[in-house]
């Protein structure tokens, strides 16, 4: 029977399971432009409302992988392992993590994206390093993985092109928030990238896609199954995103914090999560070193410097400084009991650290520096946040985002320390 997109839409509208052939044809047709935008929009909404079975998600993922090239990293002399985060506020973990895991003996192919909305993008942060280049040819990427063991770069346009087109459509049709489609979108890119093992950092909380642990666990299990079924050793850590990670939220200031971690310092939560993810990655890669020892040895810093230099960056360059700095003060005296990740992420975005549309440019020096975090004592009127921007007229809107971001309880009242790693799901 001839393929008709409307039959696929009707089937999902009526809650029927799509066949493998229907999924293959609709994704191929949409990528080639023979399935109309309005037809795919209707199907996406039907999927959002009626869901997909495990078999449908798996087929949808395979069809998106088949829409482009699949990289082959099998010729590398080291085990390959990557990490993907579902996105959070102050999430600079890839920056210390990738060189650390390389220094442990693995090859880490970190194909990353740019930020959209309140969560930052790894490439935007790295581009604040003068001279650093995000775009590498496949040959350059392979050579760097062979020589240094780590690359952070932009994914090529040929990697799961169906996902790029579909993601843009989901963005404007209110259909991003579908667990099957988020899982298929992330995993199609990671499977096509060719890594042998993958650790997923699935964020939970106000600053994350998934606001509660139940939906985050559902997303994590769906992705772990997709990876495992495709022959990629996959685990997921569910991690807290109710408050920003570390003290720095932005671009250059997050690079500076990542370098502090590589130098043996940095905020305790950033160090804790970097080590937890590195241990899972090293374990999946079959290596038997403790990343905490490797970090302490300085070898991860050596890998970072080599990686930055190989991509044209100067690891010793002074990072961009903002033209304007404004202080926001504490609203009360006591102990900070809560700092809302979403509010801090929105403030950084309003200062110019992120983009509203994908064509927008970001300010390298923009962001928010938290001068205290939950558990710290604070005095009313003392500096609490530093707002960084190159455009002074962005400051009032950013300060407004922070007006209700923090809760302060009387001194002496215990503020429980949050557990960064909430759960681990293994394939
Ligand atoms: N990140 C992705 O790559 N895809 C999604 O659908 C959501 C987050």
XYZ file of C-alpha atoms and ligand atoms in Angstrom:
435
model
C 0.000 0.000 0.000
C 1.302 3.494 -0.838
C 2.543 5.479 2.161
C 0.252 8.323 3.283
C 1.343 10.512 6.208
C -2.289 11.110 7.167
C -2.717 7.385 7.964
C 0.157 7.612 10.443
C -1.385 10.712 12.042
C -4.803 9.019 12.291
C -3.282 5.900 13.839
C -1.522 7.844 16.600
C -4.554 10.109 17.091
C -6.609 6.929 17.710
C -3.953 5.600 20.169
C -2.805 2.758 17.891
C 0.807 1.571 17.843
C 2.735 2.725 14.761
C 4.479 0.044 12.707
C 8.238 0.089 12.112
C 7.556 0.809 8.445
C 5.298 3.769 9.210
C 7.943 5.310 11.477
C 10.768 4.744 8.994
C 8.755 6.295 6.186
C 7.475 9.313 8.064
C 10.955 10.250 9.377
C 12.577 9.699 5.978
C 9.790 11.663 4.264
C 10.011 14.538 6.735
C 13.812 14.746 6.391
C 13.498 14.747 2.596
C 10.729 17.380 2.679
C 7.930 15.159 1.258
C 6.014 15.075 4.556
C 4.603 18.572 5.204
C 5.400 20.601 8.328
C 1.686 20.654 9.279
C 1.495 16.875 9.032
C 4.549 16.355 11.224
C 3.207 18.983 13.666
C -0.065 17.048 13.991
C 1.799 13.777 14.522
C 4.087 15.317 17.169
C 1.060 16.573 19.112
C -0.614 13.150 18.865
C 2.601 11.550 20.185
C 2.841 14.098 23.001
C -0.739 13.338 24.059
C -0.861 9.564 23.451
C 2.773 8.514 23.997
C 4.801 5.802 22.302
C 5.537 2.177 23.256
C 9.114 1.018 23.868
C 9.200 -0.527 20.370
C 7.973 2.696 18.762
C 10.594 4.784 20.613
C 13.314 2.386 19.541
C 12.167 2.520 15.901
C 11.860 6.332 16.013
C 15.445 6.538 17.334
C 16.770 4.162 14.647
C 15.019 6.161 11.926
C 16.611 9.393 13.164
C 20.071 7.753 13.260
C 19.509 6.483 9.695
C 18.717 10.030 8.515
C 22.450 10.900 8.619
C 25.991 9.613 9.103
C 27.117 7.298 11.865
C 30.653 7.862 13.146
C 33.002 4.921 13.568
C 35.343 5.254 16.545
C 36.248 1.563 16.730
C 39.728 2.144 15.287
C 40.823 4.199 18.316
C 43.359 2.532 20.605
C 41.395 3.411 23.785
C 37.870 2.624 25.036
C 35.445 5.403 24.106
C 33.054 6.848 26.680
C 30.930 9.997 26.654
C 28.586 11.871 28.989
C 25.380 13.707 28.197
C 23.548 16.037 30.540
C 19.890 16.908 30.057
C 20.870 20.486 30.930
C 20.981 22.591 34.041
C 22.017 25.896 35.582
C 25.763 26.270 36.172
C 26.314 22.868 34.581
C 29.923 23.202 33.505
C 30.701 19.587 34.433
C 31.757 18.532 30.903
C 34.699 20.954 31.082
C 36.599 19.282 33.948
C 35.023 15.828 33.362
C 36.036 15.166 29.749
C 39.783 15.829 30.277
C 39.684 13.986 33.612
C 38.266 10.815 32.041
C 40.797 11.138 29.197
C 43.561 11.348 31.789
C 42.159 8.118 33.281
C 42.907 6.362 29.964
C 39.689 6.627 27.912
C 38.910 8.530 24.703
C 36.097 11.061 25.252
C 34.241 12.307 22.146
C 32.130 15.135 23.628
C 29.923 16.354 20.799
C 28.120 19.281 22.404
C 25.514 21.911 21.685
C 24.829 25.563 22.262
C 22.442 26.778 24.936
C 18.834 27.719 24.325
C 16.776 29.371 27.066
C 17.930 29.346 30.678
C 20.314 26.350 30.456
C 23.775 27.120 29.119
C 25.546 25.310 26.301
C 28.994 23.761 26.610
C 30.148 25.270 23.287
C 29.094 28.782 24.378
C 31.184 28.403 27.530
C 34.231 27.017 25.679
C 34.019 29.801 23.066
C 34.796 32.351 25.767
C 38.399 31.043 25.641
C 40.196 33.325 23.153
C 40.935 31.505 19.872
C 39.119 28.268 20.757
C 37.377 26.625 17.793
C 34.203 24.485 18.141
C 34.054 23.216 14.565
C 36.400 20.379 13.666
C 36.391 18.097 10.623
C 35.785 14.370 11.347
C 39.498 13.770 10.579
C 40.622 16.465 13.043
C 38.293 15.053 15.682
C 39.637 11.523 15.256
C 43.256 12.706 15.274
C 42.679 14.667 18.490
C 40.990 11.688 20.140
C 43.949 9.514 19.166
C 46.618 12.020 20.288
C 45.078 13.653 23.370
C 42.106 11.411 24.182
C 39.550 14.192 24.435
C 37.628 16.528 22.185
C 34.767 18.916 22.933
C 33.314 20.126 19.633
C 30.137 20.816 17.673
C 28.275 17.867 16.181
C 28.396 17.876 12.372
C 25.236 18.755 10.422
C 25.220 15.183 9.091
C 24.679 13.641 12.535
C 20.957 12.760 12.921
C 19.711 15.631 10.693
C 16.107 14.470 11.237
C 16.496 15.354 14.911
C 17.683 18.890 14.137
C 14.639 19.505 11.933
C 12.246 17.842 14.370
C 13.661 19.654 17.402
C 13.065 23.040 15.726
C 9.478 22.008 14.954
C 8.892 20.693 18.509
C 10.168 24.014 19.841
C 7.448 26.004 18.032
C 4.571 23.510 18.416
C 4.640 23.038 22.191
C 5.775 19.425 21.862
C 9.261 19.429 23.402
C 8.032 17.972 26.706
C 7.450 14.408 25.554
C 9.615 11.800 27.287
C 9.659 9.455 24.235
C 10.766 12.283 21.958
C 13.349 13.720 24.368
C 14.802 10.228 24.819
C 14.887 9.510 21.069
C 16.363 12.944 20.328
C 19.238 12.625 22.802
C 19.987 8.966 22.137
C 19.888 9.197 18.322
C 22.746 11.735 18.463
C 24.764 9.800 21.041
C 24.370 6.442 19.259
C 25.259 8.049 15.879
C 28.361 9.592 17.489
C 29.788 6.073 17.847
C 30.768 6.033 21.533
C 31.008 2.537 23.061
C 29.773 3.678 26.499
C 27.651 6.553 27.715
C 26.765 8.061 31.077
C 23.637 10.215 31.209
C 23.305 12.982 33.776
C 19.546 13.369 34.095
C 18.829 16.553 36.015
C 15.897 16.847 38.427
C 14.483 20.057 39.877
C 13.399 23.615 39.120
C 16.353 24.346 36.812
C 15.883 21.137 34.773
C 13.581 19.827 32.034
C 12.297 17.215 34.485
C 10.916 18.908 37.591
C 10.266 15.727 39.606
C 12.203 12.531 40.309
C 9.489 10.216 38.919
C 9.549 11.723 35.411
C 13.346 12.010 35.491
C 13.621 8.291 36.373
C 11.201 7.435 33.559
C 13.292 9.454 31.067
C 16.508 7.888 32.401
C 15.182 4.308 32.108
C 13.909 4.990 28.571
C 17.319 6.319 27.469
C 19.301 3.562 29.213
C 17.199 0.962 27.429
C 17.664 2.657 24.029
C 21.426 2.787 24.528
C 21.721 -0.780 25.787
C 19.550 -2.138 22.930
C 21.807 -0.315 20.445
C 24.928 -1.954 21.940
C 26.096 1.151 23.844
C 26.876 0.441 27.521
C 24.673 3.058 29.186
C 24.038 4.246 32.758
C 22.182 7.256 34.108
C 22.722 9.306 37.238
C 19.728 11.293 38.474
C 21.187 14.474 39.914
C 19.837 17.468 41.781
C 19.128 20.681 39.863
C 17.050 22.515 42.455
C 19.909 24.975 43.058
C 22.696 26.077 40.672
C 25.749 23.853 40.398
C 28.730 25.631 41.897
C 28.920 29.400 42.278
C 29.303 30.516 38.650
C 26.473 30.642 36.091
C 27.353 32.024 32.658
C 30.101 31.437 30.103
C 33.627 32.709 30.950
C 32.918 32.540 34.703
C 31.970 28.874 34.367
C 35.209 28.178 32.472
C 37.141 29.813 35.309
C 35.335 27.618 37.855
C 36.011 24.481 35.800
C 39.725 25.373 35.684
C 39.672 25.791 39.488
C 38.359 22.209 39.749
C 41.104 20.940 37.424
C 43.644 22.777 39.605
C 42.417 20.887 42.681
C 39.995 23.528 44.051
C 36.500 24.609 43.041
C 33.111 24.312 44.785
C 32.458 21.019 46.610
C 29.273 20.165 44.637
C 31.019 20.589 41.271
C 33.926 18.400 42.420
C 31.545 15.773 43.857
C 29.487 15.483 40.665
C 32.571 15.489 38.416
C 34.056 12.588 40.386
C 30.748 10.642 40.540
C 30.238 10.887 36.761
C 33.923 10.124 36.081
C 33.768 6.977 38.246
C 30.729 5.715 36.326
C 32.400 6.499 32.965
C 35.695 4.868 33.934
C 33.809 1.815 35.170
C 31.831 1.452 31.919
C 35.063 1.879 29.956
C 36.569 -1.056 31.893
C 39.396 0.994 33.421
C 40.515 0.527 37.005
C 41.795 3.879 38.220
C 40.148 6.230 40.693
C 39.391 9.575 38.986
C 39.827 11.331 42.362
C 43.513 10.277 42.388
C 43.956 11.297 38.741
C 42.423 14.727 39.437
C 44.741 15.209 42.421
C 47.772 14.253 40.277
C 47.280 17.222 37.901
C 47.017 14.919 34.853
C 43.465 16.140 34.083
C 44.747 19.734 33.908
C 47.408 18.596 31.423
C 44.687 16.997 29.239
C 42.574 20.169 29.441
C 45.478 22.405 28.374
C 46.373 20.079 25.488
C 42.722 19.941 24.336
C 42.245 23.729 24.456
C 45.523 24.347 22.602
C 44.770 21.688 19.942
C 41.558 23.587 19.106
C 43.336 26.938 18.735
C 42.670 28.225 22.249
C 45.181 29.728 24.650
C 44.869 27.942 28.009
C 46.719 30.847 29.677
C 44.639 33.642 28.121
C 42.839 36.083 30.388
C 39.101 35.321 30.078
C 36.691 38.118 29.067
C 35.623 40.443 31.900
C 32.208 42.172 31.982
C 31.864 45.921 31.376
C 29.233 46.185 34.141
C 29.032 44.501 37.558
C 26.080 44.977 39.900
C 25.629 43.553 43.394
C 22.341 42.075 44.668
C 22.196 41.946 48.465
C 20.737 39.428 50.928
C 17.079 40.008 51.891
C 17.443 38.915 55.562
C 19.866 37.725 58.228
C 20.136 33.973 58.888
C 21.004 30.829 56.921
C 20.181 30.405 53.220
C 17.779 27.455 53.011
C 16.930 27.621 49.300
C 18.314 29.120 46.087
C 16.120 28.535 43.060
C 18.094 27.235 40.074
C 15.558 28.420 37.505
C 15.586 32.000 38.829
C 19.399 32.160 38.738
C 19.449 30.625 35.235
C 16.877 33.158 34.024
C 18.891 36.023 35.532
C 22.067 34.867 33.725
C 20.074 34.552 30.504
C 18.680 38.078 30.871
C 22.221 39.404 31.416
C 23.188 38.016 27.982
C 24.742 34.627 28.865
C 22.138 32.688 26.864
C 20.004 33.121 23.777
C 16.251 33.393 23.136
C 16.486 32.286 19.473
C 19.140 30.055 18.029
C 20.436 32.865 15.765
C 21.223 35.094 18.804
C 24.800 35.637 19.980
C 25.815 35.296 23.629
C 28.029 37.548 25.753
C 31.132 35.679 26.900
C 31.450 37.696 30.116
C 27.766 37.697 31.149
C 26.444 35.691 34.071
C 25.713 35.469 37.778
C 28.265 34.758 40.483
C 26.675 33.404 43.676
C 28.590 34.770 46.659
C 26.839 32.379 49.066
C 24.877 29.127 48.696
C 22.295 27.187 50.737
C 23.724 26.286 54.130
C 25.757 29.525 54.344
C 25.066 32.219 56.928
C 24.237 35.638 55.535
C 23.551 39.124 56.918
C 20.769 41.343 55.564
C 22.232 43.802 53.054
C 25.454 41.799 52.502
C 26.420 40.992 48.885
C 24.676 37.793 47.705
C 24.922 37.791 43.892
C 27.249 39.550 41.447
C 25.554 40.306 38.112
C 27.930 40.462 35.126
C 27.012 41.941 31.736
C 28.273 44.166 28.929
C 24.876 45.891 28.656
C 23.775 47.867 31.720
C 20.123 48.020 30.653
C 19.838 44.253 31.130
C 20.484 44.543 34.875
C 16.996 45.493 36.211
C 15.272 42.488 34.579
C 17.978 40.145 35.860
C 17.744 41.561 39.382
C 13.942 41.104 39.245
C 14.405 37.378 38.463
C 16.447 37.065 41.665
C 14.005 38.941 43.905
C 12.380 35.745 45.210
C 15.187 33.300 44.384
C 16.482 32.879 47.913
C 14.902 31.815 51.199
C 16.615 32.652 54.498
C 15.753 30.921 57.796
C 16.839 32.052 61.284
C 20.442 31.195 62.192
C 20.760 27.903 64.053
C 17.940 26.185 62.161
C 19.460 23.118 60.429
C 19.512 23.243 56.622
C 19.888 19.664 55.320
C 22.696 19.235 52.794
C 21.289 18.166 49.421
C 22.447 14.890 47.890
C 23.786 15.707 44.421
C 23.456 12.139 43.107
C 19.896 11.023 43.869
C 19.822 7.682 42.054
C 21.758 5.572 39.546
C 20.105 3.507 36.808
C 22.257 0.936 35.018
C 21.568 -1.026 31.843
N 18.085 17.765 24.393
C 17.993 17.183 23.182
O 18.994 16.963 22.520
N 16.774 16.856 22.719
C 15.643 17.066 23.424
O 14.572 16.725 22.956
C 15.750 17.666 24.682
C 16.995 18.013 25.160
